[in-house]
Amino acid sequence: MIKNELKQIWAEGRPTINGWLSIGSPFTAEIMAAQGYDSVSIDVQHGALDYSMLLPMFQAMRASRVVPMARVPWLEPGIIMKVLDAGAYGVICPMINTPEQAAQLVSYLRYPPAGQRSFGPTRANFSAGANYAAEANDEILAFAMVETAEAMRNLDAIAATPGLDGIYVGPADLTFSLHQGRLAPSFDREEPDMIAALRTIIAACKRNGKRAALHCGTADYAARAIEWGFDMTTVSGDSRLLAAAAQACVARFRELTGAKPASLEAGKGGY
């Protein structure tokens, strides 16, 4: 079986950068995978895509040899096992709030006797190489998302879950939950209590031999997160990067030419 390169990079003491795909397009996946990320994750939870698009996106990413991962919609065995059969080398599962849920996640990712994953790696049999059944348990990464006040209360117990590889922080939902909706959800938090929460998560991961991952909005913040002790950072994503590049291009054009944007008259729609 092809080895999970993320594990090798971490074993050498180096951090990794993860790309993020929310647009259901094999071409977008192919472009993103060719940009030098260590891994690229497909967002099946909030992304504008489903399983029928996920599989060809994995196929499009294969030529770049980037580690393919996916965020599943929920802690549900069917979709978790299905993204693995499609070739995912890592699964990020949202809203893991208890050690019992973390243990369930691990069980869905592992073949017996380590778990209850059903055997039928339709595409992974080909994309991951030979001997998949015997080696998949050691190569597939299980990331539990910590993004609620309840999860923070259970942090050490979650991090201690046998077979769990890491904790992936969703800062938008974590801020929403810890502040009970008083702060708008977003990445790259600067509030002292949120930075303290991130450091608390890092410490729990280190104590329990787990990897810590954080979703970031910018490369600058991601670099700070690595300095704090995170092992992996996701920086932005396809939809945000596309919007930012397009916005910058249009703004620069208008700055140089003085051209004003056309405004639609009230009551009229688009083209």
PDB file of C-alpha atoms in Angstrom:
ATOM      1  CA  MET A   1       0.000   0.000   0.000  1.00  0.00           C
ATOM      2  CA  ILE A   2       1.183   3.533  -0.763  1.00  0.00           C
ATOM      3  CA  LYS A   3       2.349   5.098   2.497  1.00  0.00           C
ATOM      4  CA  ASN A   4       0.670   8.145   4.025  1.00  0.00           C
ATOM      5  CA  GLU A   5       3.223  10.885   3.447  1.00  0.00           C
ATOM      6  CA  LEU A   6       1.778  13.079   6.196  1.00  0.00           C
ATOM      7  CA  LYS A   7       2.925  10.540   8.770  1.00  0.00           C
ATOM      8  CA  GLN A   8       6.427  10.566   7.330  1.00  0.00           C
ATOM      9  CA  ILE A   9       6.629  14.386   7.355  1.00  0.00           C
ATOM     10  CA  TRP A  10       5.455  14.557  10.964  1.00  0.00           C
ATOM     11  CA  ALA A  11       7.881  11.823  11.993  1.00  0.00           C
ATOM     12  CA  GLU A  12      10.656  14.061  10.661  1.00  0.00           C
ATOM     13  CA  GLY A  13       9.413  16.915  12.859  1.00  0.00           C
ATOM     14  CA  ARG A  14       8.083  19.060  10.025  1.00  0.00           C
ATOM     15  CA  PRO A  15       4.648  20.724   9.817  1.00  0.00           C
ATOM     16  CA  THR A  16       2.236  20.230   6.929  1.00  0.00           C
ATOM     17  CA  ILE A  17      -0.096  22.479   4.959  1.00  0.00           C
ATOM     18  CA  ASN A  18      -3.523  21.206   3.938  1.00  0.00           C
ATOM     19  CA  GLY A  19      -5.614  22.498   1.045  1.00  0.00           C
ATOM     20  CA  TRP A  20      -9.407  22.710   1.151  1.00  0.00           C
ATOM     21  CA  LEU A  21     -11.980  22.002  -1.549  1.00  0.00           C
ATOM     22  CA  SER A  22     -15.576  23.204  -1.320  1.00  0.00           C
ATOM     23  CA  ILE A  23     -16.341  23.522  -5.032  1.00  0.00           C
ATOM     24  CA  GLY A  24     -17.616  20.334  -6.638  1.00  0.00           C
ATOM     25  CA  SER A  25     -15.254  20.226  -9.603  1.00  0.00           C
ATOM     26  CA  PRO A  26     -12.562  17.722 -10.602  1.00  0.00           C
ATOM     27  CA  PHE A  27     -10.783  20.513 -12.487  1.00  0.00           C
ATOM     28  CA  THR A  28     -10.650  22.710  -9.384  1.00  0.00           C
ATOM     29  CA  ALA A  29      -9.385  19.709  -7.412  1.00  0.00           C
ATOM     30  CA  GLU A  30      -6.714  19.048 -10.026  1.00  0.00           C
ATOM     31  CA  ILE A  31      -5.554  22.675  -9.945  1.00  0.00           C
ATOM     32  CA  MET A  32      -5.418  22.850  -6.141  1.00  0.00           C
ATOM     33  CA  ALA A  33      -3.632  19.507  -5.815  1.00  0.00           C
ATOM     34  CA  ALA A  34      -0.868  20.726  -8.146  1.00  0.00           C
ATOM     35  CA  GLN A  35       0.037  23.750  -6.000  1.00  0.00           C
ATOM     36  CA  GLY A  36       2.358  22.044  -3.521  1.00  0.00           C
ATOM     37  CA  TYR A  37       0.067  21.216  -0.610  1.00  0.00           C
ATOM     38  CA  ASP A  38       1.033  18.213   1.506  1.00  0.00           C
ATOM     39  CA  SER A  39      -2.602  17.134   1.625  1.00  0.00           C
ATOM     40  CA  VAL A  40      -5.898  18.338   0.184  1.00  0.00           C
ATOM     41  CA  SER A  41      -9.244  17.753   1.898  1.00  0.00           C
ATOM     42  CA  ILE A  42     -12.639  17.655   0.211  1.00  0.00           C
ATOM     43  CA  ASP A  43     -15.387  19.223   2.329  1.00  0.00           C
ATOM     44  CA  VAL A  44     -18.433  16.976   2.082  1.00  0.00           C
ATOM     45  CA  GLN A  45     -20.013  18.674   5.115  1.00  0.00           C
ATOM     46  CA  HIS A  46     -20.363  22.283   3.939  1.00  0.00           C
ATOM     47  CA  GLY A  47     -18.986  22.059   0.411  1.00  0.00           C
ATOM     48  CA  ALA A  48     -21.138  22.424  -2.702  1.00  0.00           C
ATOM     49  CA  LEU A  49     -20.714  18.752  -3.596  1.00  0.00           C
ATOM     50  CA  ASP A  50     -21.672  15.195  -2.676  1.00  0.00           C
ATOM     51  CA  TYR A  51     -20.159  11.710  -2.964  1.00  0.00           C
ATOM     52  CA  SER A  52     -20.812  11.487  -6.703  1.00  0.00           C
ATOM     53  CA  MET A  53     -18.476  14.469  -7.137  1.00  0.00           C
ATOM     54  CA  LEU A  54     -15.990  13.495  -4.407  1.00  0.00           C
ATOM     55  CA  LEU A  55     -14.810  10.364  -6.220  1.00  0.00           C
ATOM     56  CA  PRO A  56     -13.831  12.056  -9.512  1.00  0.00           C
ATOM     57  CA  MET A  57     -12.200  14.847  -7.496  1.00  0.00           C
ATOM     58  CA  PHE A  58     -10.007  12.249  -5.794  1.00  0.00           C
ATOM     59  CA  GLN A  59      -9.211  10.831  -9.229  1.00  0.00           C
ATOM     60  CA  ALA A  60      -8.209  14.284 -10.497  1.00  0.00           C
ATOM     61  CA  MET A  61      -5.905  14.785  -7.507  1.00  0.00           C
ATOM     62  CA  ARG A  62      -4.066  11.498  -7.948  1.00  0.00           C
ATOM     63  CA  ALA A  63      -1.493  12.696 -10.502  1.00  0.00           C
ATOM     64  CA  SER A  64      -0.110  15.239  -8.032  1.00  0.00           C
ATOM     65  CA  ARG A  65       0.501  12.562  -5.355  1.00  0.00           C
ATOM     66  CA  VAL A  66      -0.968  14.841  -2.711  1.00  0.00           C
ATOM     67  CA  VAL A  67      -2.460  13.035   0.313  1.00  0.00           C
ATOM     68  CA  PRO A  68      -6.258  12.897  -0.274  1.00  0.00           C
ATOM     69  CA  MET A  69      -8.547  13.504   2.694  1.00  0.00           C
ATOM     70  CA  ALA A  70     -12.201  14.358   3.295  1.00  0.00           C
ATOM     71  CA  ARG A  71     -14.359  16.045   5.890  1.00  0.00           C
ATOM     72  CA  VAL A  72     -17.513  13.999   6.236  1.00  0.00           C
ATOM     73  CA  PRO A  73     -20.911  15.545   7.007  1.00  0.00           C
ATOM     74  CA  TRP A  74     -21.349  13.891  10.405  1.00  0.00           C
ATOM     75  CA  LEU A  75     -20.437  10.969  12.640  1.00  0.00           C
ATOM     76  CA  GLU A  76     -22.227   8.419  10.477  1.00  0.00           C
ATOM     77  CA  PRO A  77     -20.603   5.113   9.515  1.00  0.00           C
ATOM     78  CA  GLY A  78     -22.008   4.862   5.993  1.00  0.00           C
ATOM     79  CA  ILE A  79     -20.454   8.010   4.551  1.00  0.00           C
ATOM     80  CA  ILE A  80     -17.221   7.584   6.533  1.00  0.00           C
ATOM     81  CA  MET A  81     -16.658   4.121   5.106  1.00  0.00           C
ATOM     82  CA  LYS A  82     -17.696   5.265   1.640  1.00  0.00           C
ATOM     83  CA  VAL A  83     -15.142   8.119   1.447  1.00  0.00           C
ATOM     84  CA  LEU A  84     -12.483   5.652   2.594  1.00  0.00           C
ATOM     85  CA  ASP A  85     -13.505   3.195  -0.124  1.00  0.00           C
ATOM     86  CA  ALA A  86     -13.193   6.090  -2.596  1.00  0.00           C
ATOM     87  CA  GLY A  87      -9.558   6.532  -1.597  1.00  0.00           C
ATOM     88  CA  ALA A  88      -9.403   8.959   1.344  1.00  0.00           C
ATOM     89  CA  TYR A  89      -6.239   8.634   3.420  1.00  0.00           C
ATOM     90  CA  GLY A  90      -7.705  10.727   6.211  1.00  0.00           C
ATOM     91  CA  VAL A  91     -11.135  11.548   7.581  1.00  0.00           C
ATOM     92  CA  ILE A  92     -12.022  14.743   9.442  1.00  0.00           C
ATOM     93  CA  CYS A  93     -15.249  14.343  11.398  1.00  0.00           C
ATOM     94  CA  PRO A  94     -17.163  17.395  12.710  1.00  0.00           C
ATOM     95  CA  MET A  95     -18.737  17.973  16.101  1.00  0.00           C
ATOM     96  CA  ILE A  96     -16.988  15.298  18.137  1.00  0.00           C
ATOM     97  CA  ASN A  97     -17.997  16.245  21.661  1.00  0.00           C
ATOM     98  CA  THR A  98     -17.299  13.174  23.805  1.00  0.00           C
ATOM     99  CA  PRO A  99     -14.705  10.403  24.041  1.00  0.00           C
ATOM    100  CA  GLU A 100     -17.460   7.929  23.186  1.00  0.00           C
ATOM    101  CA  GLN A 101     -18.037   9.711  19.885  1.00  0.00           C
ATOM    102  CA  ALA A 102     -14.294   9.811  19.231  1.00  0.00           C
ATOM    103  CA  ALA A 103     -14.113   6.048  19.835  1.00  0.00           C
ATOM    104  CA  GLN A 104     -17.009   5.520  17.408  1.00  0.00           C
ATOM    105  CA  LEU A 105     -15.175   7.544  14.767  1.00  0.00           C
ATOM    106  CA  VAL A 106     -12.063   5.416  15.167  1.00  0.00           C
ATOM    107  CA  SER A 107     -14.087   2.212  14.917  1.00  0.00           C
ATOM    108  CA  TYR A 108     -15.660   3.285  11.625  1.00  0.00           C
ATOM    109  CA  LEU A 109     -12.199   3.890  10.109  1.00  0.00           C
ATOM    110  CA  ARG A 110     -10.540   0.628  11.127  1.00  0.00           C
ATOM    111  CA  TYR A 111     -10.989  -2.905   9.871  1.00  0.00           C
ATOM    112  CA  PRO A 112     -11.449  -5.660  12.503  1.00  0.00           C
ATOM    113  CA  PRO A 113     -10.137  -6.336  15.036  1.00  0.00           C
ATOM    114  CA  ALA A 114      -9.334  -2.624  15.555  1.00  0.00           C
ATOM    115  CA  GLY A 115     -12.766  -1.449  14.408  1.00  0.00           C
ATOM    116  CA  GLN A 116     -15.936  -2.245  12.510  1.00  0.00           C
ATOM    117  CA  ARG A 117     -15.219  -0.900   9.034  1.00  0.00           C
ATOM    118  CA  SER A 118     -16.892  -2.993   6.360  1.00  0.00           C
ATOM    119  CA  PHE A 119     -14.623  -4.338   3.634  1.00  0.00           C
ATOM    120  CA  GLY A 120     -15.216  -3.161   0.078  1.00  0.00           C
ATOM    121  CA  PRO A 121     -12.558  -0.625  -0.986  1.00  0.00           C
ATOM    122  CA  THR A 122     -13.893  -0.285  -4.530  1.00  0.00           C
ATOM    123  CA  ARG A 123     -11.512   2.445  -5.718  1.00  0.00           C
ATOM    124  CA  ALA A 124      -8.965   2.330  -2.875  1.00  0.00           C
ATOM    125  CA  ASN A 125      -8.012  -1.191  -3.984  1.00  0.00           C
ATOM    126  CA  PHE A 126      -6.529   0.433  -7.092  1.00  0.00           C
ATOM    127  CA  SER A 127      -5.575   3.960  -6.007  1.00  0.00           C
ATOM    128  CA  ALA A 128      -3.859   2.976  -2.748  1.00  0.00           C
ATOM    129  CA  GLY A 129      -1.845   0.064  -4.111  1.00  0.00           C
ATOM    130  CA  ALA A 130      -1.488  -3.556  -3.071  1.00  0.00           C
ATOM    131  CA  ASN A 131      -2.201  -5.099   0.337  1.00  0.00           C
ATOM    132  CA  TYR A 132      -4.807  -2.489   1.275  1.00  0.00           C
ATOM    133  CA  ALA A 133      -6.738  -4.718   3.675  1.00  0.00           C
ATOM    134  CA  ALA A 134      -3.673  -5.487   5.781  1.00  0.00           C
ATOM    135  CA  GLU A 135      -2.159  -1.989   5.847  1.00  0.00           C
ATOM    136  CA  ALA A 136      -5.056   0.499   5.725  1.00  0.00           C
ATOM    137  CA  ASN A 137      -5.504   0.593   9.517  1.00  0.00           C
ATOM    138  CA  ASP A 138      -1.963   1.914   9.887  1.00  0.00           C
ATOM    139  CA  GLU A 139      -2.125   4.491   7.096  1.00  0.00           C
ATOM    140  CA  ILE A 140      -5.587   6.082   7.431  1.00  0.00           C
ATOM    141  CA  LEU A 141      -5.739   9.182   9.645  1.00  0.00           C
ATOM    142  CA  ALA A 142      -8.647   9.844  12.011  1.00  0.00           C
ATOM    143  CA  PHE A 143      -9.195  13.505  12.936  1.00  0.00           C
ATOM    144  CA  ALA A 144     -11.879  14.499  15.438  1.00  0.00           C
ATOM    145  CA  MET A 145     -13.074  18.079  15.161  1.00  0.00           C
ATOM    146  CA  VAL A 146     -13.162  19.968  18.452  1.00  0.00           C
ATOM    147  CA  GLU A 147     -15.460  22.943  17.907  1.00  0.00           C
ATOM    148  CA  THR A 148     -17.828  23.231  20.879  1.00  0.00           C
ATOM    149  CA  ALA A 149     -17.758  24.135  24.571  1.00  0.00           C
ATOM    150  CA  GLU A 150     -18.779  20.555  25.358  1.00  0.00           C
ATOM    151  CA  ALA A 151     -15.809  19.197  23.424  1.00  0.00           C
ATOM    152  CA  MET A 152     -13.480  21.534  25.324  1.00  0.00           C
ATOM    153  CA  ARG A 153     -14.811  20.184  28.617  1.00  0.00           C
ATOM    154  CA  ASN A 154     -14.054  16.659  27.378  1.00  0.00           C
ATOM    155  CA  LEU A 155     -10.822  17.600  25.634  1.00  0.00           C
ATOM    156  CA  ASP A 156      -8.366  15.366  27.486  1.00  0.00           C
ATOM    157  CA  ALA A 157     -10.635  12.338  27.267  1.00  0.00           C
ATOM    158  CA  ILE A 158     -11.144  12.885  23.533  1.00  0.00           C
ATOM    159  CA  ALA A 159      -7.411  13.312  22.965  1.00  0.00           C
ATOM    160  CA  ALA A 160      -6.729  10.118  24.898  1.00  0.00           C
ATOM    161  CA  THR A 161      -8.914   8.015  22.579  1.00  0.00           C
ATOM    162  CA  PRO A 162      -6.944   4.991  21.353  1.00  0.00           C
ATOM    163  CA  GLY A 163      -6.550   4.947  17.592  1.00  0.00           C
ATOM    164  CA  LEU A 164      -7.377   8.629  17.140  1.00  0.00           C
ATOM    165  CA  ASP A 165      -4.600  10.371  15.213  1.00  0.00           C
ATOM    166  CA  GLY A 166      -5.388  13.986  15.844  1.00  0.00           C
ATOM    167  CA  ILE A 167      -7.704  16.839  16.706  1.00  0.00           C
ATOM    168  CA  TYR A 168      -8.772  19.283  14.015  1.00  0.00           C
ATOM    169  CA  VAL A 169      -9.948  22.657  15.300  1.00  0.00           C
ATOM    170  CA  GLY A 170     -12.847  24.422  13.648  1.00  0.00           C
ATOM    171  CA  PRO A 171     -12.276  27.971  14.984  1.00  0.00           C
ATOM    172  CA  ALA A 172     -15.509  29.455  13.631  1.00  0.00           C
ATOM    173  CA  ASP A 173     -17.810  27.005  15.398  1.00  0.00           C
ATOM    174  CA  LEU A 174     -15.580  26.930  18.480  1.00  0.00           C
ATOM    175  CA  THR A 175     -15.817  30.724  18.804  1.00  0.00           C
ATOM    176  CA  PHE A 176     -19.577  30.579  18.206  1.00  0.00           C
ATOM    177  CA  SER A 177     -19.999  27.966  20.932  1.00  0.00           C
ATOM    178  CA  LEU A 178     -17.607  29.342  23.574  1.00  0.00           C
ATOM    179  CA  HIS A 179     -19.062  32.841  23.210  1.00  0.00           C
ATOM    180  CA  GLN A 180     -22.655  31.605  22.859  1.00  0.00           C
ATOM    181  CA  GLY A 181     -23.125  33.375  19.542  1.00  0.00           C
ATOM    182  CA  ARG A 182     -21.980  36.800  20.737  1.00  0.00           C
ATOM    183  CA  LEU A 183     -19.005  36.820  18.343  1.00  0.00           C
ATOM    184  CA  ALA A 184     -19.328  36.269  14.625  1.00  0.00           C
ATOM    185  CA  PRO A 185     -17.811  32.953  13.499  1.00  0.00           C
ATOM    186  CA  SER A 186     -14.583  33.357  11.539  1.00  0.00           C
ATOM    187  CA  PHE A 187     -11.018  32.127  11.265  1.00  0.00           C
ATOM    188  CA  ASP A 188      -7.791  33.625  12.665  1.00  0.00           C
ATOM    189  CA  ARG A 189      -9.097  34.555  16.097  1.00  0.00           C
ATOM    190  CA  GLU A 190      -7.215  37.215  18.056  1.00  0.00           C
ATOM    191  CA  GLU A 191      -9.260  37.183  21.259  1.00  0.00           C
ATOM    192  CA  PRO A 192      -6.983  36.211  24.179  1.00  0.00           C
ATOM    193  CA  ASP A 193      -9.399  33.547  25.414  1.00  0.00           C
ATOM    194  CA  MET A 194      -9.599  31.959  21.961  1.00  0.00           C
ATOM    195  CA  ILE A 195      -5.826  31.856  21.599  1.00  0.00           C
ATOM    196  CA  ALA A 196      -5.708  30.324  25.080  1.00  0.00           C
ATOM    197  CA  ALA A 197      -8.232  27.688  23.960  1.00  0.00           C
ATOM    198  CA  LEU A 198      -6.088  26.840  20.938  1.00  0.00           C
ATOM    199  CA  ARG A 199      -3.030  26.463  23.144  1.00  0.00           C
ATOM    200  CA  THR A 200      -5.027  24.253  25.499  1.00  0.00           C
ATOM    201  CA  ILE A 201      -5.896  21.976  22.585  1.00  0.00           C
ATOM    202  CA  ILE A 202      -2.258  21.813  21.509  1.00  0.00           C
ATOM    203  CA  ALA A 203      -1.203  20.853  25.041  1.00  0.00           C
ATOM    204  CA  ALA A 204      -3.833  18.100  25.212  1.00  0.00           C
ATOM    205  CA  CYS A 205      -2.647  16.701  21.888  1.00  0.00           C
ATOM    206  CA  LYS A 206       0.986  16.732  22.993  1.00  0.00           C
ATOM    207  CA  ARG A 207       0.176  14.984  26.273  1.00  0.00           C
ATOM    208  CA  ASN A 208      -1.627  12.230  24.433  1.00  0.00           C
ATOM    209  CA  GLY A 209       0.646  11.816  21.419  1.00  0.00           C
ATOM    210  CA  LYS A 210      -1.877  13.228  18.930  1.00  0.00           C
ATOM    211  CA  ARG A 211      -1.474  15.641  16.052  1.00  0.00           C
ATOM    212  CA  ALA A 212      -3.055  19.096  16.280  1.00  0.00           C
ATOM    213  CA  ALA A 213      -4.555  20.740  13.183  1.00  0.00           C
ATOM    214  CA  LEU A 214      -6.138  24.168  12.712  1.00  0.00           C
ATOM    215  CA  HIS A 215      -8.215  25.719   9.944  1.00  0.00           C
ATOM    216  CA  CYS A 216      -6.810  29.186   9.172  1.00  0.00           C
ATOM    217  CA  GLY A 217      -7.752  32.047   6.911  1.00  0.00           C
ATOM    218  CA  THR A 218      -4.267  33.281   6.029  1.00  0.00           C
ATOM    219  CA  ALA A 219      -0.742  31.927   5.694  1.00  0.00           C
ATOM    220  CA  ASP A 220       0.496  34.462   8.258  1.00  0.00           C
ATOM    221  CA  TYR A 221      -1.850  33.159  10.930  1.00  0.00           C
ATOM    222  CA  ALA A 222      -1.040  29.572   9.949  1.00  0.00           C
ATOM    223  CA  ALA A 223       2.656  30.261  10.520  1.00  0.00           C
ATOM    224  CA  ARG A 224       1.848  31.574  14.001  1.00  0.00           C
ATOM    225  CA  ALA A 225      -0.182  28.451  14.677  1.00  0.00           C
ATOM    226  CA  ILE A 226       2.780  26.274  13.722  1.00  0.00           C
ATOM    227  CA  GLU A 227       4.941  28.277  16.154  1.00  0.00           C
ATOM    228  CA  TRP A 228       2.385  27.569  18.894  1.00  0.00           C
ATOM    229  CA  GLY A 229       2.718  23.854  18.205  1.00  0.00           C
ATOM    230  CA  PHE A 230       0.135  22.869  15.590  1.00  0.00           C
ATOM    231  CA  ASP A 231       1.299  20.075  13.288  1.00  0.00           C
ATOM    232  CA  MET A 232      -0.985  20.869  10.360  1.00  0.00           C
ATOM    233  CA  THR A 233      -2.747  24.009   9.185  1.00  0.00           C
ATOM    234  CA  THR A 234      -5.351  24.423   6.485  1.00  0.00           C
ATOM    235  CA  VAL A 235      -5.012  27.810   4.806  1.00  0.00           C
ATOM    236  CA  SER A 236      -8.220  29.203   3.317  1.00  0.00           C
ATOM    237  CA  GLY A 237      -9.821  27.107   0.547  1.00  0.00           C
ATOM    238  CA  ASP A 238     -10.737  27.038  -3.116  1.00  0.00           C
ATOM    239  CA  SER A 239     -13.848  29.246  -2.934  1.00  0.00           C
ATOM    240  CA  ARG A 240     -12.229  31.895  -0.720  1.00  0.00           C
ATOM    241  CA  LEU A 241      -9.007  31.921  -2.727  1.00  0.00           C
ATOM    242  CA  LEU A 242     -10.949  32.313  -5.977  1.00  0.00           C
ATOM    243  CA  ALA A 243     -13.030  35.150  -4.555  1.00  0.00           C
ATOM    244  CA  ALA A 244      -9.989  36.946  -3.109  1.00  0.00           C
ATOM    245  CA  ALA A 245      -7.999  36.700  -6.358  1.00  0.00           C
ATOM    246  CA  ALA A 246     -10.934  37.874  -8.462  1.00  0.00           C
ATOM    247  CA  GLN A 247     -11.679  40.748  -6.097  1.00  0.00           C
ATOM    248  CA  ALA A 248      -8.045  41.893  -6.102  1.00  0.00           C
ATOM    249  CA  CYS A 249      -7.914  41.740  -9.904  1.00  0.00           C
ATOM    250  CA  VAL A 250     -11.085  43.794 -10.361  1.00  0.00           C
ATOM    251  CA  ALA A 251     -10.050  46.321  -7.712  1.00  0.00           C
ATOM    252  CA  ARG A 252      -6.661  46.808  -9.367  1.00  0.00           C
ATOM    253  CA  PHE A 253      -8.275  47.270 -12.783  1.00  0.00           C
ATOM    254  CA  ARG A 254     -10.645  49.926 -11.448  1.00  0.00           C
ATOM    255  CA  GLU A 255      -7.785  51.644  -9.620  1.00  0.00           C
ATOM    256  CA  LEU A 256      -5.691  51.875 -12.779  1.00  0.00           C
ATOM    257  CA  THR A 257      -8.467  52.806 -15.207  1.00  0.00           C
ATOM    258  CA  GLY A 258     -10.898  54.736 -13.052  1.00  0.00           C
ATOM    259  CA  ALA A 259     -13.712  52.611 -14.449  1.00  0.00           C
ATOM    260  CA  LYS A 260     -16.759  52.526 -12.211  1.00  0.00           C
ATOM    261  CA  PRO A 261     -18.852  49.394 -11.665  1.00  0.00           C
ATOM    262  CA  ALA A 262     -22.261  49.264 -13.290  1.00  0.00           C
ATOM    263  CA  SER A 263     -25.101  49.254 -10.787  1.00  0.00           C
ATOM    264  CA  LEU A 264     -28.301  47.336 -11.385  1.00  0.00           C
ATOM    265  CA  GLU A 265     -31.493  49.341 -11.195  1.00  0.00           C
ATOM    266  CA  ALA A 266     -33.781  48.482  -8.307  1.00  0.00           C
ATOM    267  CA  GLY A 267     -36.109  45.641  -9.065  1.00  0.00           C
ATOM    268  CA  LYS A 268     -34.054  44.176 -11.892  1.00  0.00           C
ATOM    269  CA  GLY A 269     -32.353  40.836 -11.699  1.00  0.00           C
ATOM    270  CA  GLY A 270     -29.227  39.399 -13.288  1.00  0.00           C
ATOM    271  CA  TYR A 271     -28.521  38.279 -16.821  1.00  0.00           C
TER     272      TYR A 271
END
